[in-house]
Amino acid sequence: MIYSYKKIIKFSTPMIIVMVLASIYGIVDGVFVSNIVGDKAFEALNLIMPYIMIIGSFGFMLGTGGAALISKKIGENKKEEANKIFSMLIEFLIILGIILTVIGIFLSKPVASLLGAKDEHLELATKYAISAIAFITFFMLQNACQSYLIVADKRKLSLISSLCAGITNMLLDFIFMYVMRLGIIGAGLGTGISYIVGGGIPLCYFLFNKKGILKFKLTTFDFKAIGQSCYNGLSEMLTNIAVSCASLVYNFQLMKIIGTEGLAAYGVIMYVSYIFIAMYNGFSIS
């Protein structure tokens, strides 16, 4: 096959759009929260969002690392083994997601406090984190399945699922915050339910797909394959963690030196940067 810029752009564009859509969760919540709930809720949201992204980055690790291993097996014409590894990684991700959900919820308030949140900000940040992290397993599935869908040659489905998740997030934010007046908890619930859409659509495809490249089937754990997948995807996870940790450090220093006004200003600037970072990540994954 002769590659060209046109083919590269055609292949990578859907994933770029997927990553941009995936990055709008915090942006959409920020817009609704700042305009409906108020400045303090917006500041609390920006403070705790990197913590949620760090937990979700485990999905990127198992997705990109697992996709590399699965693709290798397919290239070696070991399709049955590839499907077993794929199925096992999905099962492992769900178990890991449940564990991280419990840990994440338990640590939400201590982390927010460690970052400098006090009084009302602490309460708001904790409420948002708990309501969103309750659905974090589906966010991890969404992140992982973006890579698996590329292996399965279903890039358009990845785009559709991310688009549906983004639209769901916007609609539910409007309903929960503007109509039902649930405040920042409504923002967390809207985001969490959109995780279910973004992770549930690809999962349903793999569960009920009978003719595609990847098929889901019950299998036993192969810890060697899990270790290889984690090792392969570690750089991707650490990249996402590094970005989130940088945001956490900025948030901590801004709260300490300038206060909540500085945190809000930094949050607005980061919303702009998320789009460009997402475009780069989408191209890189493709």
PDB file of C-alpha atoms in Angstrom:
ATOM      1  CA  MET A   1       0.000   0.000   0.000  1.00  0.00           C
ATOM      2  CA  ILE A   2       1.276   3.429  -0.939  1.00  0.00           C
ATOM      3  CA  TYR A   3       0.733   5.938   1.851  1.00  0.00           C
ATOM      4  CA  SER A   4       0.093   9.621   1.282  1.00  0.00           C
ATOM      5  CA  TYR A   5      -0.821  12.640   3.357  1.00  0.00           C
ATOM      6  CA  LYS A   6      -4.393  12.309   2.114  1.00  0.00           C
ATOM      7  CA  LYS A   7      -4.670   8.724   3.381  1.00  0.00           C
ATOM      8  CA  ILE A   8      -3.051   9.567   6.698  1.00  0.00           C
ATOM      9  CA  ILE A   9      -5.445  12.459   7.244  1.00  0.00           C
ATOM     10  CA  LYS A  10      -8.427  10.325   6.202  1.00  0.00           C
ATOM     11  CA  PHE A  11      -7.429   7.575   8.626  1.00  0.00           C
ATOM     12  CA  SER A  12      -6.595   9.828  11.569  1.00  0.00           C
ATOM     13  CA  THR A  13      -9.446  12.370  11.324  1.00  0.00           C
ATOM     14  CA  PRO A  14     -12.110  10.192  13.025  1.00  0.00           C
ATOM     15  CA  MET A  15      -9.817   9.495  15.994  1.00  0.00           C
ATOM     16  CA  ILE A  16      -8.872  13.179  16.256  1.00  0.00           C
ATOM     17  CA  ILE A  17     -12.571  14.024  16.453  1.00  0.00           C
ATOM     18  CA  VAL A  18     -13.073  11.236  19.017  1.00  0.00           C
ATOM     19  CA  MET A  19     -10.323  12.611  21.260  1.00  0.00           C
ATOM     20  CA  VAL A  20     -11.618  16.175  20.940  1.00  0.00           C
ATOM     21  CA  LEU A  21     -15.103  14.994  21.898  1.00  0.00           C
ATOM     22  CA  ALA A  22     -13.651  13.037  24.823  1.00  0.00           C
ATOM     23  CA  SER A  23     -11.936  16.207  26.039  1.00  0.00           C
ATOM     24  CA  ILE A  24     -15.150  18.226  26.180  1.00  0.00           C
ATOM     25  CA  TYR A  25     -16.487  16.518  29.325  1.00  0.00           C
ATOM     26  CA  GLY A  26     -14.760  18.996  31.610  1.00  0.00           C
ATOM     27  CA  ILE A  27     -15.388  21.888  29.231  1.00  0.00           C
ATOM     28  CA  VAL A  28     -19.134  21.250  28.987  1.00  0.00           C
ATOM     29  CA  ASP A  29     -19.427  20.844  32.746  1.00  0.00           C
ATOM     30  CA  GLY A  30     -17.397  24.013  33.245  1.00  0.00           C
ATOM     31  CA  VAL A  31     -19.638  26.063  30.959  1.00  0.00           C
ATOM     32  CA  PHE A  32     -22.856  24.906  32.614  1.00  0.00           C
ATOM     33  CA  VAL A  33     -21.509  25.030  36.150  1.00  0.00           C
ATOM     34  CA  SER A  34     -20.060  28.545  35.806  1.00  0.00           C
ATOM     35  CA  ASN A  35     -23.220  29.948  34.218  1.00  0.00           C
ATOM     36  CA  ILE A  36     -25.832  28.137  36.306  1.00  0.00           C
ATOM     37  CA  VAL A  37     -24.329  27.062  39.632  1.00  0.00           C
ATOM     38  CA  GLY A  38     -21.783  29.836  40.143  1.00  0.00           C
ATOM     39  CA  ASP A  39     -18.105  30.743  40.370  1.00  0.00           C
ATOM     40  CA  LYS A  40     -17.313  28.682  43.455  1.00  0.00           C
ATOM     41  CA  ALA A  41     -18.653  25.515  41.857  1.00  0.00           C
ATOM     42  CA  PHE A  42     -16.634  26.269  38.701  1.00  0.00           C
ATOM     43  CA  GLU A  43     -13.485  26.691  40.763  1.00  0.00           C
ATOM     44  CA  ALA A  44     -14.157  23.440  42.650  1.00  0.00           C
ATOM     45  CA  LEU A  45     -14.715  21.611  39.356  1.00  0.00           C
ATOM     46  CA  ASN A  46     -11.385  22.782  37.929  1.00  0.00           C
ATOM     47  CA  LEU A  47      -9.648  21.824  41.151  1.00  0.00           C
ATOM     48  CA  ILE A  48     -10.789  18.186  41.192  1.00  0.00           C
ATOM     49  CA  MET A  49     -11.079  17.346  37.460  1.00  0.00           C
ATOM     50  CA  PRO A  50      -7.387  16.294  37.035  1.00  0.00           C
ATOM     51  CA  TYR A  51      -7.874  13.748  39.830  1.00  0.00           C
ATOM     52  CA  ILE A  52     -10.715  12.127  37.859  1.00  0.00           C
ATOM     53  CA  MET A  53      -8.644  12.132  34.672  1.00  0.00           C
ATOM     54  CA  ILE A  54      -5.780  10.349  36.457  1.00  0.00           C
ATOM     55  CA  ILE A  55      -8.088   7.498  37.427  1.00  0.00           C
ATOM     56  CA  GLY A  56      -9.489   7.268  33.897  1.00  0.00           C
ATOM     57  CA  SER A  57      -5.982   7.083  32.409  1.00  0.00           C
ATOM     58  CA  PHE A  58      -5.766   3.403  33.386  1.00  0.00           C
ATOM     59  CA  GLY A  59      -8.176   2.825  30.517  1.00  0.00           C
ATOM     60  CA  PHE A  60      -5.683   4.369  28.091  1.00  0.00           C
ATOM     61  CA  MET A  61      -2.966   2.053  29.423  1.00  0.00           C
ATOM     62  CA  LEU A  62      -4.948  -1.142  28.879  1.00  0.00           C
ATOM     63  CA  GLY A  63      -6.367   0.180  25.603  1.00  0.00           C
ATOM     64  CA  THR A  64      -3.191   1.210  23.792  1.00  0.00           C
ATOM     65  CA  GLY A  65      -1.040  -1.502  25.378  1.00  0.00           C
ATOM     66  CA  GLY A  66      -3.593  -4.218  24.792  1.00  0.00           C
ATOM     67  CA  ALA A  67      -4.295  -3.082  21.228  1.00  0.00           C
ATOM     68  CA  ALA A  68      -0.601  -3.450  20.372  1.00  0.00           C
ATOM     69  CA  LEU A  69      -0.526  -7.015  21.706  1.00  0.00           C
ATOM     70  CA  ILE A  70      -3.831  -7.953  20.047  1.00  0.00           C
ATOM     71  CA  SER A  71      -2.707  -6.497  16.709  1.00  0.00           C
ATOM     72  CA  LYS A  72       0.516  -8.528  16.918  1.00  0.00           C
ATOM     73  CA  LYS A  73      -1.452 -11.749  17.408  1.00  0.00           C
ATOM     74  CA  ILE A  74      -3.758 -10.908  14.503  1.00  0.00           C
ATOM     75  CA  GLY A  75      -0.719 -10.203  12.323  1.00  0.00           C
ATOM     76  CA  GLU A  76       0.627 -13.634  13.248  1.00  0.00           C
ATOM     77  CA  ASN A  77      -2.733 -15.105  12.186  1.00  0.00           C
ATOM     78  CA  LYS A  78      -3.489 -16.127  15.778  1.00  0.00           C
ATOM     79  CA  LYS A  79      -6.993 -14.682  15.773  1.00  0.00           C
ATOM     80  CA  GLU A  80      -8.371 -17.007  18.438  1.00  0.00           C
ATOM     81  CA  GLU A  81      -5.586 -16.030  20.823  1.00  0.00           C
ATOM     82  CA  ALA A  82      -6.111 -12.362  19.963  1.00  0.00           C
ATOM     83  CA  ASN A  83      -9.797 -12.624  20.901  1.00  0.00           C
ATOM     84  CA  LYS A  84      -8.953 -14.353  24.174  1.00  0.00           C
ATOM     85  CA  ILE A  85      -6.491 -11.600  25.109  1.00  0.00           C
ATOM     86  CA  PHE A  86      -8.987  -8.909  24.121  1.00  0.00           C
ATOM     87  CA  SER A  87     -11.787 -10.503  26.172  1.00  0.00           C
ATOM     88  CA  MET A  88      -9.517 -11.008  29.164  1.00  0.00           C
ATOM     89  CA  LEU A  89      -8.400  -7.368  29.094  1.00  0.00           C
ATOM     90  CA  ILE A  90     -12.012  -6.168  29.055  1.00  0.00           C
ATOM     91  CA  GLU A  91     -12.803  -8.375  32.051  1.00  0.00           C
ATOM     92  CA  PHE A  92      -9.680  -7.206  33.871  1.00  0.00           C
ATOM     93  CA  LEU A  93     -10.481  -3.565  33.122  1.00  0.00           C
ATOM     94  CA  ILE A  94     -13.974  -3.905  34.596  1.00  0.00           C
ATOM     95  CA  ILE A  95     -12.605  -5.459  37.793  1.00  0.00           C
ATOM     96  CA  LEU A  96      -9.884  -2.801  38.019  1.00  0.00           C
ATOM     97  CA  GLY A  97     -12.483  -0.110  37.376  1.00  0.00           C
ATOM     98  CA  ILE A  98     -14.651  -1.288  40.267  1.00  0.00           C
ATOM     99  CA  ILE A  99     -11.643  -1.292  42.603  1.00  0.00           C
ATOM    100  CA  LEU A 100     -10.573   2.195  41.486  1.00  0.00           C
ATOM    101  CA  THR A 101     -14.153   3.437  41.891  1.00  0.00           C
ATOM    102  CA  VAL A 102     -14.165   2.477  45.559  1.00  0.00           C
ATOM    103  CA  ILE A 103     -10.681   3.895  46.170  1.00  0.00           C
ATOM    104  CA  GLY A 104     -11.405   7.035  44.144  1.00  0.00           C
ATOM    105  CA  ILE A 105     -14.597   7.835  46.028  1.00  0.00           C
ATOM    106  CA  PHE A 106     -12.924   7.185  49.387  1.00  0.00           C
ATOM    107  CA  LEU A 107     -10.014   9.530  48.565  1.00  0.00           C
ATOM    108  CA  SER A 108     -12.073  12.297  46.922  1.00  0.00           C
ATOM    109  CA  LYS A 109     -12.359  14.519  49.991  1.00  0.00           C
ATOM    110  CA  PRO A 110      -8.747  14.000  51.206  1.00  0.00           C
ATOM    111  CA  VAL A 111      -7.399  14.782  47.721  1.00  0.00           C
ATOM    112  CA  ALA A 112      -9.529  17.919  47.416  1.00  0.00           C
ATOM    113  CA  SER A 113      -8.362  19.020  50.855  1.00  0.00           C
ATOM    114  CA  LEU A 114      -4.731  18.289  49.964  1.00  0.00           C
ATOM    115  CA  LEU A 115      -5.085  20.519  46.909  1.00  0.00           C
ATOM    116  CA  GLY A 116      -6.140  23.417  49.089  1.00  0.00           C
ATOM    117  CA  ALA A 117      -9.933  23.258  48.907  1.00  0.00           C
ATOM    118  CA  LYS A 118     -11.628  24.522  52.061  1.00  0.00           C
ATOM    119  CA  ASP A 119     -15.152  24.976  53.360  1.00  0.00           C
ATOM    120  CA  GLU A 120     -17.612  25.370  50.462  1.00  0.00           C
ATOM    121  CA  HIS A 121     -15.008  24.597  47.787  1.00  0.00           C
ATOM    122  CA  LEU A 122     -14.123  21.357  49.573  1.00  0.00           C
ATOM    123  CA  GLU A 123     -17.750  20.309  49.774  1.00  0.00           C
ATOM    124  CA  LEU A 124     -18.438  21.145  46.114  1.00  0.00           C
ATOM    125  CA  ALA A 125     -15.300  19.428  44.809  1.00  0.00           C
ATOM    126  CA  THR A 126     -16.066  16.301  46.828  1.00  0.00           C
ATOM    127  CA  LYS A 127     -19.659  16.137  45.600  1.00  0.00           C
ATOM    128  CA  TYR A 128     -18.612  16.423  41.955  1.00  0.00           C
ATOM    129  CA  ALA A 129     -15.815  13.872  42.312  1.00  0.00           C
ATOM    130  CA  ILE A 130     -18.010  11.259  44.000  1.00  0.00           C
ATOM    131  CA  SER A 131     -20.874  11.618  41.515  1.00  0.00           C
ATOM    132  CA  ALA A 132     -18.520  11.327  38.513  1.00  0.00           C
ATOM    133  CA  ILE A 133     -16.145   8.656  39.856  1.00  0.00           C
ATOM    134  CA  ALA A 134     -19.121   6.392  40.597  1.00  0.00           C
ATOM    135  CA  PHE A 135     -19.201   5.809  36.812  1.00  0.00           C
ATOM    136  CA  ILE A 136     -15.441   5.783  36.200  1.00  0.00           C
ATOM    137  CA  THR A 137     -15.382   2.141  35.037  1.00  0.00           C
ATOM    138  CA  PHE A 138     -17.326   3.138  31.935  1.00  0.00           C
ATOM    139  CA  PHE A 139     -14.942   6.040  31.336  1.00  0.00           C
ATOM    140  CA  MET A 140     -12.048   3.586  31.442  1.00  0.00           C
ATOM    141  CA  LEU A 141     -13.934   1.321  29.017  1.00  0.00           C
ATOM    142  CA  GLN A 142     -14.494   4.249  26.685  1.00  0.00           C
ATOM    143  CA  ASN A 143     -10.796   5.132  26.724  1.00  0.00           C
ATOM    144  CA  ALA A 144      -9.730   1.527  26.143  1.00  0.00           C
ATOM    145  CA  CYS A 145     -12.310   0.759  23.465  1.00  0.00           C
ATOM    146  CA  GLN A 146     -11.143   3.690  21.359  1.00  0.00           C
ATOM    147  CA  SER A 147      -7.998   1.672  20.658  1.00  0.00           C
ATOM    148  CA  TYR A 148      -9.788  -1.672  20.371  1.00  0.00           C
ATOM    149  CA  LEU A 149     -12.211  -0.263  17.810  1.00  0.00           C
ATOM    150  CA  ILE A 150      -9.262   0.822  15.666  1.00  0.00           C
ATOM    151  CA  VAL A 151      -7.937  -2.755  15.758  1.00  0.00           C
ATOM    152  CA  ALA A 152     -11.426  -3.975  14.825  1.00  0.00           C
ATOM    153  CA  ASP A 153     -11.491  -1.465  11.935  1.00  0.00           C
ATOM    154  CA  LYS A 154     -14.504   0.293  13.441  1.00  0.00           C
ATOM    155  CA  ARG A 155     -13.228   3.847  13.636  1.00  0.00           C
ATOM    156  CA  LYS A 156     -16.624   5.239  12.663  1.00  0.00           C
ATOM    157  CA  LEU A 157     -18.277   3.447  15.583  1.00  0.00           C
ATOM    158  CA  SER A 158     -15.698   5.014  17.887  1.00  0.00           C
ATOM    159  CA  LEU A 159     -16.655   8.403  16.493  1.00  0.00           C
ATOM    160  CA  ILE A 160     -20.377   7.704  16.854  1.00  0.00           C
ATOM    161  CA  SER A 161     -20.068   6.501  20.454  1.00  0.00           C
ATOM    162  CA  SER A 162     -18.004   9.553  21.449  1.00  0.00           C
ATOM    163  CA  LEU A 163     -20.438  11.878  19.681  1.00  0.00           C
ATOM    164  CA  CYS A 164     -23.389  10.263  21.477  1.00  0.00           C
ATOM    165  CA  ALA A 165     -21.555  10.553  24.800  1.00  0.00           C
ATOM    166  CA  GLY A 166     -20.792  14.240  24.221  1.00  0.00           C
ATOM    167  CA  ILE A 167     -24.387  15.041  23.266  1.00  0.00           C
ATOM    168  CA  THR A 168     -25.653  13.077  26.280  1.00  0.00           C
ATOM    169  CA  ASN A 169     -23.364  15.057  28.557  1.00  0.00           C
ATOM    170  CA  MET A 170     -24.622  18.397  27.250  1.00  0.00           C
ATOM    171  CA  LEU A 171     -28.298  17.415  27.409  1.00  0.00           C
ATOM    172  CA  LEU A 172     -28.067  15.955  30.905  1.00  0.00           C
ATOM    173  CA  ASP A 173     -26.094  18.927  32.188  1.00  0.00           C
ATOM    174  CA  PHE A 174     -28.910  21.165  30.986  1.00  0.00           C
ATOM    175  CA  ILE A 175     -31.612  18.923  32.493  1.00  0.00           C
ATOM    176  CA  PHE A 176     -29.883  18.239  35.815  1.00  0.00           C
ATOM    177  CA  MET A 177     -28.544  21.750  36.451  1.00  0.00           C
ATOM    178  CA  TYR A 178     -30.928  24.129  34.684  1.00  0.00           C
ATOM    179  CA  VAL A 179     -34.229  22.225  34.898  1.00  0.00           C
ATOM    180  CA  MET A 180     -33.841  20.072  38.038  1.00  0.00           C
ATOM    181  CA  ARG A 181     -31.429  22.435  39.837  1.00  0.00           C
ATOM    182  CA  LEU A 182     -29.211  19.656  41.190  1.00  0.00           C
ATOM    183  CA  GLY A 183     -26.175  21.917  41.246  1.00  0.00           C
ATOM    184  CA  ILE A 184     -22.697  20.473  40.899  1.00  0.00           C
ATOM    185  CA  ILE A 185     -23.995  16.977  41.663  1.00  0.00           C
ATOM    186  CA  GLY A 186     -26.045  17.283  38.466  1.00  0.00           C
ATOM    187  CA  ALA A 187     -22.849  18.071  36.555  1.00  0.00           C
ATOM    188  CA  GLY A 188     -21.188  14.956  37.961  1.00  0.00           C
ATOM    189  CA  LEU A 189     -24.201  12.771  37.202  1.00  0.00           C
ATOM    190  CA  GLY A 190     -24.446  14.119  33.649  1.00  0.00           C
ATOM    191  CA  THR A 191     -20.786  13.360  33.055  1.00  0.00           C
ATOM    192  CA  GLY A 192     -21.073   9.934  34.673  1.00  0.00           C
ATOM    193  CA  ILE A 193     -24.074   8.867  32.613  1.00  0.00           C
ATOM    194  CA  SER A 194     -22.340  10.054  29.447  1.00  0.00           C
ATOM    195  CA  TYR A 195     -19.462   7.739  30.435  1.00  0.00           C
ATOM    196  CA  ILE A 196     -21.977   4.884  30.325  1.00  0.00           C
ATOM    197  CA  VAL A 197     -22.948   5.879  26.793  1.00  0.00           C
ATOM    198  CA  GLY A 198     -19.347   6.297  25.617  1.00  0.00           C
ATOM    199  CA  GLY A 199     -18.198   3.011  27.129  1.00  0.00           C
ATOM    200  CA  GLY A 200     -21.435   1.077  26.744  1.00  0.00           C
ATOM    201  CA  ILE A 201     -21.854   1.412  22.966  1.00  0.00           C
ATOM    202  CA  PRO A 202     -18.475  -0.185  22.093  1.00  0.00           C
ATOM    203  CA  LEU A 203     -18.947  -2.819  24.812  1.00  0.00           C
ATOM    204  CA  CYS A 204     -22.349  -3.813  23.394  1.00  0.00           C
ATOM    205  CA  TYR A 205     -20.827  -4.034  19.909  1.00  0.00           C
ATOM    206  CA  PHE A 206     -18.117  -6.419  21.084  1.00  0.00           C
ATOM    207  CA  LEU A 207     -20.558  -8.461  23.186  1.00  0.00           C
ATOM    208  CA  PHE A 208     -23.042  -9.058  20.370  1.00  0.00           C
ATOM    209  CA  ASN A 209     -20.685  -8.922  17.387  1.00  0.00           C
ATOM    210  CA  LYS A 210     -20.329 -12.294  15.666  1.00  0.00           C
ATOM    211  CA  LYS A 211     -18.574 -11.483  12.403  1.00  0.00           C
ATOM    212  CA  GLY A 212     -16.052  -8.746  13.191  1.00  0.00           C
ATOM    213  CA  ILE A 213     -12.316  -8.973  13.754  1.00  0.00           C
ATOM    214  CA  LEU A 214     -12.650  -8.896  17.549  1.00  0.00           C
ATOM    215  CA  LYS A 215     -15.226 -10.972  19.422  1.00  0.00           C
ATOM    216  CA  PHE A 216     -15.884 -11.091  23.135  1.00  0.00           C
ATOM    217  CA  LYS A 217     -15.805 -14.444  24.919  1.00  0.00           C
ATOM    218  CA  LEU A 218     -15.340 -15.585  28.491  1.00  0.00           C
ATOM    219  CA  THR A 219     -11.765 -16.619  29.193  1.00  0.00           C
ATOM    220  CA  THR A 220      -9.296 -17.159  32.022  1.00  0.00           C
ATOM    221  CA  PHE A 221      -6.789 -14.558  33.164  1.00  0.00           C
ATOM    222  CA  ASP A 222      -3.345 -14.606  31.568  1.00  0.00           C
ATOM    223  CA  PHE A 223      -1.280 -12.402  33.866  1.00  0.00           C
ATOM    224  CA  LYS A 224       1.661 -12.462  31.468  1.00  0.00           C
ATOM    225  CA  ALA A 225      -0.499 -10.914  28.737  1.00  0.00           C
ATOM    226  CA  ILE A 226      -1.904  -8.420  31.243  1.00  0.00           C
ATOM    227  CA  GLY A 227       1.631  -7.464  32.253  1.00  0.00           C
ATOM    228  CA  GLN A 228       2.688  -7.037  28.619  1.00  0.00           C
ATOM    229  CA  SER A 229      -0.340  -4.872  27.904  1.00  0.00           C
ATOM    230  CA  CYS A 230       0.298  -2.708  30.959  1.00  0.00           C
ATOM    231  CA  TYR A 231       3.967  -2.353  30.033  1.00  0.00           C
ATOM    232  CA  ASN A 232       3.130  -1.477  26.405  1.00  0.00           C
ATOM    233  CA  GLY A 233       0.563   1.116  27.455  1.00  0.00           C
ATOM    234  CA  LEU A 234       2.448   2.516  30.428  1.00  0.00           C
ATOM    235  CA  SER A 235       3.897   5.421  28.454  1.00  0.00           C
ATOM    236  CA  GLU A 236       0.430   6.450  27.271  1.00  0.00           C
ATOM    237  CA  MET A 237      -0.928   6.325  30.812  1.00  0.00           C
ATOM    238  CA  LEU A 238       2.032   8.236  32.236  1.00  0.00           C
ATOM    239  CA  THR A 239       1.625  10.909  29.563  1.00  0.00           C
ATOM    240  CA  ASN A 240      -1.974  11.475  30.648  1.00  0.00           C
ATOM    241  CA  ILE A 241      -1.046  11.312  34.327  1.00  0.00           C
ATOM    242  CA  ALA A 242       1.788  13.807  33.790  1.00  0.00           C
ATOM    243  CA  VAL A 243      -0.616  16.315  32.211  1.00  0.00           C
ATOM    244  CA  SER A 244      -3.110  15.840  35.037  1.00  0.00           C
ATOM    245  CA  CYS A 245      -0.406  16.033  37.729  1.00  0.00           C
ATOM    246  CA  ALA A 246       0.868  19.270  36.192  1.00  0.00           C
ATOM    247  CA  SER A 247      -2.670  20.651  36.450  1.00  0.00           C
ATOM    248  CA  LEU A 248      -2.884  19.501  40.069  1.00  0.00           C
ATOM    249  CA  VAL A 249       0.383  21.273  40.917  1.00  0.00           C
ATOM    250  CA  TYR A 250      -0.741  24.453  39.137  1.00  0.00           C
ATOM    251  CA  ASN A 251      -4.069  24.318  40.976  1.00  0.00           C
ATOM    252  CA  PHE A 252      -2.356  23.865  44.322  1.00  0.00           C
ATOM    253  CA  GLN A 253       0.043  26.768  43.775  1.00  0.00           C
ATOM    254  CA  LEU A 254      -2.651  29.050  42.387  1.00  0.00           C
ATOM    255  CA  MET A 255      -4.875  28.350  45.379  1.00  0.00           C
ATOM    256  CA  LYS A 256      -1.944  29.077  47.675  1.00  0.00           C
ATOM    257  CA  ILE A 257      -0.621  32.237  45.983  1.00  0.00           C
ATOM    258  CA  ILE A 258      -3.570  33.884  44.210  1.00  0.00           C
ATOM    259  CA  GLY A 259      -6.666  32.134  45.464  1.00  0.00           C
ATOM    260  CA  THR A 260      -9.773  30.855  43.746  1.00  0.00           C
ATOM    261  CA  GLU A 261      -9.751  33.649  41.142  1.00  0.00           C
ATOM    262  CA  GLY A 262      -6.426  32.379  39.796  1.00  0.00           C
ATOM    263  CA  LEU A 263      -7.774  28.838  39.731  1.00  0.00           C
ATOM    264  CA  ALA A 264     -10.748  29.925  37.644  1.00  0.00           C
ATOM    265  CA  ALA A 265      -8.540  31.832  35.184  1.00  0.00           C
ATOM    266  CA  TYR A 266      -6.216  28.853  34.801  1.00  0.00           C
ATOM    267  CA  GLY A 267      -9.217  26.583  34.221  1.00  0.00           C
ATOM    268  CA  VAL A 268     -10.402  28.716  31.306  1.00  0.00           C
ATOM    269  CA  ILE A 269      -6.955  28.643  29.676  1.00  0.00           C
ATOM    270  CA  MET A 270      -6.724  24.865  30.145  1.00  0.00           C
ATOM    271  CA  TYR A 271     -10.066  24.393  28.395  1.00  0.00           C
ATOM    272  CA  VAL A 272      -8.528  25.917  25.277  1.00  0.00           C
ATOM    273  CA  SER A 273      -5.388  23.776  25.523  1.00  0.00           C
ATOM    274  CA  TYR A 274      -7.397  20.556  25.961  1.00  0.00           C
ATOM    275  CA  ILE A 275      -8.657  20.853  22.382  1.00  0.00           C
ATOM    276  CA  PHE A 276      -5.168  21.090  20.877  1.00  0.00           C
ATOM    277  CA  ILE A 277      -3.802  18.330  23.105  1.00  0.00           C
ATOM    278  CA  ALA A 278      -6.715  16.104  22.101  1.00  0.00           C
ATOM    279  CA  MET A 279      -6.020  16.712  18.395  1.00  0.00           C
ATOM    280  CA  TYR A 280      -2.402  15.676  18.858  1.00  0.00           C
ATOM    281  CA  ASN A 281      -3.350  12.574  20.879  1.00  0.00           C
ATOM    282  CA  GLY A 282      -5.910  11.528  18.270  1.00  0.00           C
ATOM    283  CA  PHE A 283      -3.342  11.741  15.493  1.00  0.00           C
ATOM    284  CA  SER A 284      -0.735   9.884  17.574  1.00  0.00           C
ATOM    285  CA  ILE A 285      -3.108   7.018  18.465  1.00  0.00           C
ATOM    286  CA  SER A 286      -4.133   6.654  14.826  1.00  0.00           C
TER     287      SER A 286
END
